[in-house]
Amino acid sequence: MTNEQVRWMLKVIQPERTLASLPGGAAMDQSAHASLLGLSEEVYATELGRMREEASDAAAELLADPAVAAMVDRLPLEQGAKVVAFGDSLTSDPQSWAVILREVLAKRRGSDDIALTINAVAGETTTQGLVRISGAIDAQPDWVIFLFGTNDARTQGPSPTKTLVHHEETERNIAELRHRISSETSAATIWVTPPAIDEAKVANHWGLARFGVRYRNEDLARVATIIRESGEPVVDAADLLGTAPDSEVLIGDGLHLTVEGQKRVALEVIRRWSNLA
């Protein structure tokens, strides 16, 4: 197995999250996670450690800019604030925008005791998010940041006739997620639009093709429009990364973000969030 394949599985499959809801899921250790991916524990731990270090380095690079540090200082977060990052693999990725943001907060505002919890599961749609949102509500956070809806636009097979979730249902699901948060917590929310993908790379990737995964950018753009029109503060990652993202921001599968792409999303979240102070 190549290093690229190992990294892809760590970024995407994530048994520590996808199996966490099973009765014995929480008790599974690193050795079990490695075994499920067909890796030795040493390879698993070493590569995951490298990826996390790269995310920490990305946070340090952001904070090296005084303007970014000033924005972080302005974020509307009181002492002991609780933040939940909610989404799918773009958020659960060990190098995600949420991981980078958590590192930024720890490095710059560590004395404020801000807790950022990542509540994200790879492959989930907004329909599945309606089930899982109760965990975020139970935490009674001050802020919830969503990057969700990419998998609603997913299709299956070479000649699909529908997305996993129809766009009208996506709109209803997002409205319900907003309603649950606003009626059951005092949290404020920010939404991040799903970025565009490279359709050809997705269709031909060794890992995604195994599961028949396909995407069309027009379907992702429809989800992004729903989010823009939701009435909540929005970080427009779809606009930020462009309609045809290149290899600097997309890994080889054409779907998931490189650490550079994740860093750009984290920066825009910080920028938008700081303007809400």
Tab-separated table of C-alpha atoms in Angstrom:
chain	number	residue	atom	x	y	z
A	1	MET	CA	0.000	0.000	0.000
A	2	THR	CA	1.386	3.415	-0.970
A	3	ASN	CA	1.737	6.347	1.402
A	4	GLU	CA	-0.929	8.187	-0.605
A	5	GLN	CA	-3.374	5.321	-0.075
A	6	VAL	CA	-2.640	5.211	3.652
A	7	ARG	CA	-3.261	8.939	3.955
A	8	TRP	CA	-6.477	8.706	1.978
A	9	MET	CA	-7.884	6.063	4.313
A	10	LEU	CA	-6.905	8.088	7.382
A	11	LYS	CA	-8.569	11.190	5.921
A	12	VAL	CA	-11.706	9.504	4.651
A	13	ILE	CA	-12.638	6.179	6.265
A	14	GLN	CA	-11.901	7.087	9.900
A	15	PRO	CA	-13.177	4.021	11.818
A	16	GLU	CA	-12.726	5.914	15.103
A	17	ARG	CA	-15.640	8.136	14.041
A	18	THR	CA	-17.726	5.946	11.755
A	19	LEU	CA	-17.919	3.167	14.369
A	20	ALA	CA	-18.194	5.391	17.442
A	21	SER	CA	-21.965	4.941	17.727
A	22	LEU	CA	-21.733	1.135	17.974
A	23	PRO	CA	-21.964	-0.363	21.497
A	24	GLY	CA	-18.271	-1.240	21.541
A	25	GLY	CA	-17.090	1.528	19.250
A	26	ALA	CA	-15.842	3.882	21.945
A	27	ALA	CA	-13.738	1.135	23.497
A	28	MET	CA	-11.839	0.350	20.289
A	29	ASP	CA	-8.205	1.356	20.551
A	30	GLN	CA	-5.689	2.530	17.969
A	31	SER	CA	-4.618	-1.028	17.259
A	32	ALA	CA	-8.190	-1.956	16.323
A	33	HIS	CA	-8.571	1.091	14.096
A	34	ALA	CA	-5.346	0.246	12.292
A	35	SER	CA	-6.401	-3.373	11.822
A	36	LEU	CA	-9.731	-2.349	10.287
A	37	LEU	CA	-7.826	-0.347	7.679
A	38	GLY	CA	-5.417	-3.203	7.002
A	39	LEU	CA	-2.497	-1.265	8.493
A	40	SER	CA	0.031	-2.016	11.187
A	41	GLU	CA	-0.399	0.022	14.336
A	42	GLU	CA	3.019	1.593	13.756
A	43	VAL	CA	2.146	2.817	10.247
A	44	TYR	CA	-1.245	4.050	11.434
A	45	ALA	CA	0.171	5.984	14.389
A	46	THR	CA	3.151	7.390	12.505
A	47	GLU	CA	1.171	8.714	9.545
A	48	LEU	CA	-1.646	10.059	11.694
A	49	GLY	CA	0.922	11.841	13.828
A	50	ARG	CA	2.466	13.432	10.745
A	51	MET	CA	-0.906	14.615	9.510
A	52	ARG	CA	-1.787	16.165	12.851
A	53	GLU	CA	1.592	17.884	12.984
A	54	GLU	CA	0.942	19.366	9.534
A	55	ALA	CA	-2.414	20.702	10.766
A	56	SER	CA	-0.676	22.278	13.763
A	57	ASP	CA	1.907	23.819	11.433
A	58	ALA	CA	-0.914	25.233	9.278
A	59	ALA	CA	-2.375	26.916	12.363
A	60	ALA	CA	1.000	28.414	13.227
A	61	GLU	CA	1.360	29.695	9.662
A	62	LEU	CA	-1.989	31.458	9.917
A	63	LEU	CA	-1.094	33.055	13.235
A	64	ALA	CA	2.226	34.275	11.873
A	65	ASP	CA	0.201	36.939	10.044
A	66	PRO	CA	-0.551	39.724	12.575
A	67	ALA	CA	-3.823	40.497	10.799
A	68	VAL	CA	-5.031	36.916	11.322
A	69	ALA	CA	-3.908	36.935	14.960
A	70	ALA	CA	-5.917	40.136	15.466
A	71	MET	CA	-8.995	38.500	13.929
A	72	VAL	CA	-8.644	35.543	16.293
A	73	ASP	CA	-8.459	37.968	19.217
A	74	ARG	CA	-11.732	39.551	18.040
A	75	LEU	CA	-13.668	36.299	17.761
A	76	PRO	CA	-16.848	36.601	19.858
A	77	LEU	CA	-15.869	33.908	22.350
A	78	GLU	CA	-16.081	34.390	26.090
A	79	GLN	CA	-13.995	32.574	28.669
A	80	GLY	CA	-14.962	28.892	28.652
A	81	ALA	CA	-16.942	29.140	25.403
A	82	LYS	CA	-18.051	25.913	23.731
A	83	VAL	CA	-17.945	25.496	19.956
A	84	VAL	CA	-19.149	22.537	17.886
A	85	ALA	CA	-17.943	21.909	14.326
A	86	PHE	CA	-20.603	19.744	12.672
A	87	GLY	CA	-20.349	17.951	9.356
A	88	ASP	CA	-18.948	15.084	7.303
A	89	SER	CA	-15.469	14.011	6.168
A	90	LEU	CA	-14.461	17.556	5.200
A	91	THR	CA	-14.767	18.323	8.931
A	92	SER	CA	-13.779	14.982	10.499
A	93	ASP	CA	-10.532	14.871	8.465
A	94	PRO	CA	-7.547	14.876	10.893
A	95	GLN	CA	-6.296	17.930	8.971
A	96	SER	CA	-9.665	19.649	8.623
A	97	TRP	CA	-10.475	23.331	8.897
A	98	ALA	CA	-11.961	22.505	12.309
A	99	VAL	CA	-8.764	20.826	13.530
A	100	ILE	CA	-6.730	23.802	12.286
A	101	LEU	CA	-9.165	26.196	13.950
A	102	ARG	CA	-8.918	24.294	17.220
A	103	GLU	CA	-5.123	24.548	17.017
A	104	VAL	CA	-5.374	28.283	16.296
A	105	LEU	CA	-7.559	28.823	19.362
A	106	ALA	CA	-5.257	26.745	21.556
A	107	LYS	CA	-2.157	28.610	20.412
A	108	ARG	CA	-3.597	32.125	20.506
A	109	ARG	CA	-6.331	31.990	23.137
A	110	GLY	CA	-5.342	29.035	25.266
A	111	SER	CA	-5.937	30.927	28.499
A	112	ASP	CA	-9.594	31.446	27.532
A	113	ASP	CA	-10.313	27.716	27.958
A	114	ILE	CA	-12.334	27.530	24.720
A	115	ALA	CA	-13.526	24.025	23.833
A	116	LEU	CA	-13.991	23.139	20.153
A	117	THR	CA	-15.623	19.749	19.668
A	118	ILE	CA	-15.644	18.103	16.253
A	119	ASN	CA	-18.940	16.285	15.701
A	120	ALA	CA	-18.523	14.894	12.194
A	121	VAL	CA	-18.821	11.532	10.447
A	122	ALA	CA	-17.504	10.742	6.972
A	123	GLY	CA	-20.098	9.971	4.322
A	124	GLU	CA	-23.111	11.323	6.160
A	125	THR	CA	-25.890	13.342	4.546
A	126	THR	CA	-27.978	16.067	6.166
A	127	THR	CA	-30.675	13.435	6.739
A	128	GLN	CA	-28.288	11.462	8.950
A	129	GLY	CA	-27.225	14.732	10.542
A	130	LEU	CA	-30.766	15.201	11.812
A	131	VAL	CA	-30.250	12.089	13.934
A	132	ARG	CA	-26.798	13.096	15.162
A	133	ILE	CA	-27.559	16.755	15.908
A	134	SER	CA	-28.879	15.772	19.344
A	135	GLY	CA	-25.277	15.233	20.464
A	136	ALA	CA	-24.406	18.807	19.572
A	137	ILE	CA	-27.542	20.068	21.299
A	138	ASP	CA	-26.761	18.131	24.473
A	139	ALA	CA	-23.434	19.974	24.688
A	140	GLN	CA	-25.328	23.307	24.834
A	141	PRO	CA	-22.670	25.102	22.791
A	142	ASP	CA	-22.288	28.824	22.283
A	143	TRP	CA	-21.535	28.380	18.577
A	144	VAL	CA	-22.168	25.672	15.976
A	145	ILE	CA	-20.286	25.823	12.686
A	146	PHE	CA	-21.676	23.599	9.925
A	147	LEU	CA	-19.911	22.345	6.807
A	148	PHE	CA	-22.518	19.893	5.618
A	149	GLY	CA	-24.365	18.796	2.505
A	150	THR	CA	-21.608	17.464	0.256
A	151	ASN	CA	-22.910	13.903	0.484
A	152	ASP	CA	-26.471	15.009	-0.269
A	153	ALA	CA	-25.154	15.755	-3.775
A	154	ARG	CA	-23.448	12.383	-4.103
A	155	THR	CA	-24.619	9.923	-6.754
A	156	GLN	CA	-23.898	6.229	-7.290
A	157	GLY	CA	-22.851	4.355	-10.388
A	158	PRO	CA	-21.848	5.422	-13.894
A	159	SER	CA	-25.317	6.616	-15.012
A	160	PRO	CA	-27.109	7.955	-11.926
A	161	THR	CA	-30.627	9.374	-12.109
A	162	LYS	CA	-30.744	10.985	-8.661
A	163	THR	CA	-28.622	12.340	-5.823
A	164	LEU	CA	-28.598	10.601	-2.444
A	165	VAL	CA	-30.792	13.385	-1.077
A	166	HIS	CA	-33.055	15.448	-3.326
A	167	HIS	CA	-32.261	19.155	-3.154
A	168	GLU	CA	-35.748	19.969	-1.823
A	169	GLU	CA	-35.163	17.527	1.030
A	170	THR	CA	-31.719	19.041	1.625
A	171	GLU	CA	-33.397	22.416	2.022
A	172	ARG	CA	-35.896	20.986	4.524
A	173	ASN	CA	-33.137	19.191	6.428
A	174	ILE	CA	-31.041	22.353	6.726
A	175	ALA	CA	-34.088	24.280	7.908
A	176	GLU	CA	-34.725	21.594	10.525
A	177	LEU	CA	-31.106	21.621	11.705
A	178	ARG	CA	-31.345	25.397	12.106
A	179	HIS	CA	-34.649	25.015	13.967
A	180	ARG	CA	-33.258	22.419	16.360
A	181	ILE	CA	-30.268	24.569	17.234
A	182	SER	CA	-32.246	27.799	17.618
A	183	SER	CA	-35.095	26.278	19.640
A	184	GLU	CA	-33.097	23.947	21.898
A	185	THR	CA	-29.921	25.954	22.495
A	186	SER	CA	-28.806	29.564	22.709
A	187	ALA	CA	-26.043	28.916	20.164
A	188	ALA	CA	-25.284	31.135	17.210
A	189	THR	CA	-24.464	29.400	13.928
A	190	ILE	CA	-22.234	29.785	10.893
A	191	TRP	CA	-22.633	27.697	7.737
A	192	VAL	CA	-19.865	26.820	5.268
A	193	THR	CA	-20.861	25.930	1.705
A	194	PRO	CA	-19.532	22.664	0.211
A	195	PRO	CA	-16.705	23.340	-2.254
A	196	ALA	CA	-16.652	22.168	-5.854
A	197	ILE	CA	-14.834	18.966	-6.842
A	198	ASP	CA	-12.990	17.449	-9.798
A	199	GLU	CA	-15.612	15.170	-11.322
A	200	ALA	CA	-13.218	13.089	-13.436
A	201	LYS	CA	-10.829	12.411	-10.564
A	202	VAL	CA	-13.689	11.370	-8.290
A	203	ALA	CA	-15.016	8.916	-10.888
A	204	ASN	CA	-11.605	7.333	-11.453
A	205	HIS	CA	-10.146	7.304	-7.958
A	206	TRP	CA	-9.157	3.838	-6.725
A	207	GLY	CA	-10.911	4.279	-3.380
A	208	LEU	CA	-14.076	6.142	-4.368
A	209	ALA	CA	-14.635	4.092	-7.542
A	210	ARG	CA	-14.679	0.943	-5.422
A	211	PHE	CA	-17.904	2.227	-3.860
A	212	GLY	CA	-19.331	3.636	-7.103
A	213	VAL	CA	-19.135	7.214	-5.863
A	214	ARG	CA	-19.857	10.056	-8.280
A	215	TYR	CA	-20.514	13.796	-7.938
A	216	ARG	CA	-21.599	16.578	-10.265
A	217	ASN	CA	-20.625	20.153	-9.529
A	218	GLU	CA	-24.060	21.370	-10.565
A	219	ASP	CA	-25.574	19.332	-7.723
A	220	LEU	CA	-23.029	20.683	-5.235
A	221	ALA	CA	-23.729	24.220	-6.471
A	222	ARG	CA	-27.433	23.685	-5.751
A	223	VAL	CA	-26.607	22.724	-2.151
A	224	ALA	CA	-24.352	25.773	-1.833
A	225	THR	CA	-27.196	28.013	-3.043
A	226	ILE	CA	-29.555	26.547	-0.449
A	227	ILE	CA	-27.029	27.344	2.282
A	228	ARG	CA	-26.393	30.889	0.999
A	229	GLU	CA	-30.119	31.576	1.095
A	230	SER	CA	-30.653	30.087	4.567
A	231	GLY	CA	-30.444	33.409	6.385
A	232	GLU	CA	-27.484	32.427	8.583
A	233	PRO	CA	-23.955	33.878	8.390
A	234	VAL	CA	-22.175	31.997	5.595
A	235	VAL	CA	-18.570	31.229	4.688
A	236	ASP	CA	-18.630	30.633	0.944
A	237	ALA	CA	-16.023	27.904	0.467
A	238	ALA	CA	-17.511	27.147	-2.939
A	239	ASP	CA	-16.618	30.663	-4.076
A	240	LEU	CA	-13.339	30.720	-2.150
A	241	LEU	CA	-11.856	27.579	-3.723
A	242	GLY	CA	-13.369	28.116	-7.179
A	243	THR	CA	-15.548	26.159	-9.572
A	244	ALA	CA	-12.581	24.058	-10.732
A	245	PRO	CA	-10.272	23.625	-7.714
A	246	ASP	CA	-6.712	22.567	-8.557
A	247	SER	CA	-4.309	20.100	-6.975
A	248	GLU	CA	-3.138	22.688	-4.456
A	249	VAL	CA	-6.462	22.463	-2.664
A	250	LEU	CA	-7.769	18.998	-3.668
A	251	ILE	CA	-6.059	15.676	-2.966
A	252	GLY	CA	-5.839	12.996	-5.653
A	253	ASP	CA	-9.420	11.795	-5.207
A	254	GLY	CA	-10.729	15.128	-6.498
A	255	LEU	CA	-13.096	15.420	-3.528
A	256	HIS	CA	-11.251	15.947	-0.257
A	257	LEU	CA	-9.125	18.947	0.601
A	258	THR	CA	-5.377	19.138	1.029
A	259	VAL	CA	-4.081	20.735	4.213
A	260	GLU	CA	-3.609	23.925	2.156
A	261	GLY	CA	-7.250	23.826	1.080
A	262	GLN	CA	-8.363	23.211	4.653
A	263	LYS	CA	-6.171	26.094	5.842
A	264	ARG	CA	-7.875	28.449	3.381
A	265	VAL	CA	-11.296	27.399	4.654
A	266	ALA	CA	-10.165	27.867	8.273
A	267	LEU	CA	-8.921	31.363	7.447
A	268	GLU	CA	-12.233	32.346	5.871
A	269	VAL	CA	-14.140	30.968	8.868
A	270	ILE	CA	-11.958	33.114	11.143
A	271	ARG	CA	-12.441	36.161	8.914
A	272	ARG	CA	-16.242	35.822	8.743
A	273	TRP	CA	-16.558	34.937	12.413
A	274	SER	CA	-14.466	37.889	13.564
A	275	ASN	CA	-16.798	40.229	11.672
A	276	LEU	CA	-19.697	39.010	13.832
A	277	ALA	CA	-18.116	40.382	17.016
